[in-house]
Coordinates of C-alpha atoms in Angstrom, one line a residue:
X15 CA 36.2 -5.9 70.2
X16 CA 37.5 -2.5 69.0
X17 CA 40.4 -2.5 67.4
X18 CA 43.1 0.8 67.3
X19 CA 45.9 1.4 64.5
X20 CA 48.9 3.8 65.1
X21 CA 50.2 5.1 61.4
X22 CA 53.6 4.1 62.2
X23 CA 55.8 3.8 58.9
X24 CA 57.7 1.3 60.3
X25 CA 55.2 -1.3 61.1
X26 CA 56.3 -4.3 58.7
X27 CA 52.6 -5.1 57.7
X28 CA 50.4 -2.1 56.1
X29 CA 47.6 -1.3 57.5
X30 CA 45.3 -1.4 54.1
X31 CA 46.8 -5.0 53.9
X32 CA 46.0 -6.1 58.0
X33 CA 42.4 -4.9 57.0
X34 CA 41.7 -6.8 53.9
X35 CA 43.6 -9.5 55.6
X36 CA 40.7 -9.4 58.3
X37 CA 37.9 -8.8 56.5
X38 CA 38.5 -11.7 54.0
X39 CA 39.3 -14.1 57.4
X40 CA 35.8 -12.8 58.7
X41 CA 33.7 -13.7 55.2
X42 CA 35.6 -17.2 55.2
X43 CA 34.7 -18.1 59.0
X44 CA 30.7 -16.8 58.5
X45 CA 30.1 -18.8 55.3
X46 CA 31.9 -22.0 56.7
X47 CA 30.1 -22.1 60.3
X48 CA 26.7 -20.9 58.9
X49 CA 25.4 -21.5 55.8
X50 CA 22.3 -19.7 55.3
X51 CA 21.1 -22.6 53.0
X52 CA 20.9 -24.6 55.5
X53 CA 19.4 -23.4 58.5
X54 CA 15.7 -22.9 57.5
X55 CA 15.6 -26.0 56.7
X56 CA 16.9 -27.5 60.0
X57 CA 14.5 -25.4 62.0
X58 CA 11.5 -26.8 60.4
X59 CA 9.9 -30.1 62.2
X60 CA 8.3 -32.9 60.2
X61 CA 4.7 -31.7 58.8
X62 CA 3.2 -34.6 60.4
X63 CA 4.9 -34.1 63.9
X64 CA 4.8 -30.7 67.0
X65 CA 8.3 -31.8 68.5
X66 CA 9.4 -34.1 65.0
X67 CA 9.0 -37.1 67.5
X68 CA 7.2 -39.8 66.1
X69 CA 3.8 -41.1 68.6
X70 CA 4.0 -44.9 68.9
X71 CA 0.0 -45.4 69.1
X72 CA -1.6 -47.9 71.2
X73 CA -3.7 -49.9 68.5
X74 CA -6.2 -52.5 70.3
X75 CA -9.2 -53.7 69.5
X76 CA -12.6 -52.1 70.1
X77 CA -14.9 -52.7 73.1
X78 CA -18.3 -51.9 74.0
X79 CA -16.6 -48.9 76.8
X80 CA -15.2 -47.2 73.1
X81 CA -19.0 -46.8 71.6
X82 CA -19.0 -43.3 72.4
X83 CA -15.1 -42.2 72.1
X84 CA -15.5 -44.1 68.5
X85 CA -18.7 -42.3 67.8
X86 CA -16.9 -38.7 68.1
X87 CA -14.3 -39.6 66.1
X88 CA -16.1 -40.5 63.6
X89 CA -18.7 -37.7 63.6
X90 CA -15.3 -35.0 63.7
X91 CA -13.6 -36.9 61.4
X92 CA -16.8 -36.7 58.5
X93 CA -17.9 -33.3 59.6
X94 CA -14.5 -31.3 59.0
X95 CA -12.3 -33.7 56.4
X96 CA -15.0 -34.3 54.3
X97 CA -16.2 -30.7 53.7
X98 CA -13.5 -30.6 50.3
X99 CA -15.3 -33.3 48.5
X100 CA -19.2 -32.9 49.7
X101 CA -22.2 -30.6 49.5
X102 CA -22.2 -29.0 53.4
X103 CA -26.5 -29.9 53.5
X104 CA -25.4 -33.7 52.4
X105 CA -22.6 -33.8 55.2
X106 CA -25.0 -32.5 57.6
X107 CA -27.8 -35.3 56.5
X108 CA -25.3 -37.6 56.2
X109 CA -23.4 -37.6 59.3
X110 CA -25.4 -38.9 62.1
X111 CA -26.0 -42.1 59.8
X112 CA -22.6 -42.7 59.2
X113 CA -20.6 -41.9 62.7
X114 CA -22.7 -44.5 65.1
X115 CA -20.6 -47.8 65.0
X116 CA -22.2 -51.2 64.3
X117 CA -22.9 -53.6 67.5
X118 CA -21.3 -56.0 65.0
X119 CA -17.6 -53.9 65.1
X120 CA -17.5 -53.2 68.3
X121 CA -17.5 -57.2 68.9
X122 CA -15.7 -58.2 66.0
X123 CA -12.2 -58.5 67.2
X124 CA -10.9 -56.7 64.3
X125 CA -12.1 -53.3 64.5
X126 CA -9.5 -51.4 66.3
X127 CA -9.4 -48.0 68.3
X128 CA -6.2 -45.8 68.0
X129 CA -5.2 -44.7 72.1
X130 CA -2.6 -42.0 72.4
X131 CA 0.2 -44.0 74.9
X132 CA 0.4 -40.7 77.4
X133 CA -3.2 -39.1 77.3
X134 CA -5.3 -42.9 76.6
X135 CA -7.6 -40.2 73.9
X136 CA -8.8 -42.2 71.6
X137 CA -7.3 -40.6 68.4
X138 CA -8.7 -42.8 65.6
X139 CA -10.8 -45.8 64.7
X140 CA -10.8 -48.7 62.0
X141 CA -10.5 -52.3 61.0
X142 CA -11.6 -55.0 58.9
X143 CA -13.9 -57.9 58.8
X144 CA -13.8 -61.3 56.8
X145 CA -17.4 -60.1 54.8
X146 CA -18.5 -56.5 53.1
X147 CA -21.2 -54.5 55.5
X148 CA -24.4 -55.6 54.3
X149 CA -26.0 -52.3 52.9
X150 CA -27.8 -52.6 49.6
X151 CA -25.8 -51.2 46.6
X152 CA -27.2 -48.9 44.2
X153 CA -26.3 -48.8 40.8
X154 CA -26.1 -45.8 39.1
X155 CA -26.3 -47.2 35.3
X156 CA -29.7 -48.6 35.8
X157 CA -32.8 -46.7 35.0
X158 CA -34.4 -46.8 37.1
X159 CA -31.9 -47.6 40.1
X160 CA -32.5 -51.0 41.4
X161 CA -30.5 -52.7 44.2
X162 CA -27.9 -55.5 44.2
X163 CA -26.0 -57.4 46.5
X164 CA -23.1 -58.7 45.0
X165 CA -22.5 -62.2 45.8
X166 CA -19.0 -63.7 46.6
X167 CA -17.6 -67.6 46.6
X168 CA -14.8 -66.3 48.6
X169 CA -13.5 -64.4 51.7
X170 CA -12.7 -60.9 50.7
X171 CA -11.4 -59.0 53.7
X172 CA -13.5 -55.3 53.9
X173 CA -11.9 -52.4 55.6
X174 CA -14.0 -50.9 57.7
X175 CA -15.0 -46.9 59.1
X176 CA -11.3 -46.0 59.2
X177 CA -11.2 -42.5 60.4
X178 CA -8.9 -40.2 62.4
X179 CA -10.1 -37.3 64.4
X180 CA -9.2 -33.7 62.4
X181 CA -7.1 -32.5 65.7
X182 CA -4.4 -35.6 65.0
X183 CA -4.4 -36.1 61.0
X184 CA -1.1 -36.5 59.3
X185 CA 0.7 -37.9 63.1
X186 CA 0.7 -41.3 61.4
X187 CA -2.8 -42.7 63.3
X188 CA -4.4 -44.1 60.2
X189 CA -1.3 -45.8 59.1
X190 CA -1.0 -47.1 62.3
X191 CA -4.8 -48.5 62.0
X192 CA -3.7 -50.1 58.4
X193 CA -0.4 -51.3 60.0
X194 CA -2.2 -53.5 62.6
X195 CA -5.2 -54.9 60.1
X196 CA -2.6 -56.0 57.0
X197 CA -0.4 -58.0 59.9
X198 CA -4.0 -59.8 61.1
X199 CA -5.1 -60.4 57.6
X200 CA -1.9 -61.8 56.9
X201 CA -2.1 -63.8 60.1
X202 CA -5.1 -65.4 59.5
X203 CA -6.1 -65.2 56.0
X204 CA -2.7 -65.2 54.2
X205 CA -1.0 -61.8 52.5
X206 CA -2.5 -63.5 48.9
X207 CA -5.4 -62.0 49.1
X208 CA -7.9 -59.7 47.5
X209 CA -9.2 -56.8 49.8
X210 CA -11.9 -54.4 48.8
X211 CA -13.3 -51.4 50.5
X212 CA -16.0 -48.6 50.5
X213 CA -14.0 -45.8 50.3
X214 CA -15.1 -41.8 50.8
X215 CA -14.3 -39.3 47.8
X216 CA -12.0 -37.6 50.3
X217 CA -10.5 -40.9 51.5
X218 CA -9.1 -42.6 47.7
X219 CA -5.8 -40.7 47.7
X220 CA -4.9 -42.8 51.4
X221 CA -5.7 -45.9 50.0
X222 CA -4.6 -45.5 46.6
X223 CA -1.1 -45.6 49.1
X224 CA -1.7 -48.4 50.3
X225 CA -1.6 -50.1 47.1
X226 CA -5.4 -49.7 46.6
X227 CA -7.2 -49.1 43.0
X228 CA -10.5 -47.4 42.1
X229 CA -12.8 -49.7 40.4
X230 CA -16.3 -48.2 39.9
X231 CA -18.6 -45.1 41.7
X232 CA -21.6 -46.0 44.0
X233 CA -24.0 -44.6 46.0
X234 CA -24.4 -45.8 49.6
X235 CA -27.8 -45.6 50.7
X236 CA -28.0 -44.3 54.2
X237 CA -31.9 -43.5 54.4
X238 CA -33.5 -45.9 52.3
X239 CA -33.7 -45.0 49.2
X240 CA -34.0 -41.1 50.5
X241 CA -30.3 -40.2 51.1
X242 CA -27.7 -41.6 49.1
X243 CA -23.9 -40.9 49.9
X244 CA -21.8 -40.7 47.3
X245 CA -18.7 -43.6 47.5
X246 CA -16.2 -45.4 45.5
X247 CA -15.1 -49.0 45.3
X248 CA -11.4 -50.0 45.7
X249 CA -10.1 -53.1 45.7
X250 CA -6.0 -54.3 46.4
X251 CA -4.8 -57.2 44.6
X252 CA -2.5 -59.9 46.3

């Protein structure tokens, strides 16, 4: 809008005074309707969304048909998130070991796959069973290293291979996976009760919020005695 002024003496208002009188009006109106503080902020979505919609994941449990959707999250998952917290020739050794799920998950009842609700992808994988995996523990305080099995006098639910595939991290899938286990291990064990898992170096931050402590190192023997993957015990009190 342009605006014209005649210098007319007569004119009741100045003009020095009209302009003042517009220019303050047009500082009061820009601060009030948009406050630069502000507006970053707003335009920003939620790190752990595209659109700052939450996903409301399909958890179910696992079937024989998810071997191989199960088996590539897994292998993704350990290849790329692990990298921070491993030697790259260990991962690579490591890998094909630890991303093949056990017959005894996929039948378990209690090992769940994560489906997206629109694509059915199968985002993440995870669980629990009533018993630890049977794998010989190493102990690295011995000399030399001889195995144990630690024996228990009562049920100790284990989580189990809880992953989620590098492409859908942070969208809430593995919280999602912990979300269904706790309400079945309440269900049919009781929320007072010990749980205990295996956990990756990478993985102890996620279930340290979950209410999870770190009680001692170990090494997980994937090879025999040839390849041993570095782990930690963590254990949640009732």
């Amino acid at each position: 809008m342009l605006l014209v002024f005649h210098n007319n003496r007569k004119n009741k208002m100045p003009l020095l005074a009209l302009l003042s009188f517009l220019i303050l009006s047009a500082r009061l109106y820009t601060s009030e309707a948009f406050p630069l503080s502000s507006m970053s902020t707003a335009m920003e979505p939620p790190e752990n969304s595209d659109s700052g919609e939450a996903i409301r994941w399909k958890v179910r449990p696992a079937t024989h048909a998810d071997a191989d959707a199960a088996s590539n999250v897994l292998k993704a998952s350990y290849t790329e998130l692990l990298k921070p917290d491993y030697d790259e020739d260990l991962l690579r050794k490591a890998v094909p070991f630890m991303s093949t799920p056990r017959e005894s998950l996929l039948t378990c009842g209690t090992w769940f796959v994560v489906e997206h609700p629109t694509t059915k992808e199968i985002t993440g994988c995870g669980g629990w069973t009533a018993e630890a995996p049977k794998v010989a523990q190493l102990d690295p305080s011995s000399e030399p290293l001889t195995e144990k099995i630690e024996e228990k006098s009562k049920i100790v639910p284990h989580l189990r291979h809880f992953a989620c595939h590098p492409d859908w991290k942070r969208r809430g899938v593995a919280r999602s996976i912990w979300d269904r286990t706790w309400k079945e291990i309440c269900e049919q064990i009781g929320p007072a009760t010990e749980l205990e898992v295996y956990s990756t170096l990478s993985a102890v931050p996620f279930y340290e919020s979950l209410g999870f402590v770190p009680e001692r190192s170990l090494d997980i023997p994937l090879d025999g005695k040839a390849l041993l993957f570095p782990a930690v015990l963590m254990r949640r009190e009732p």
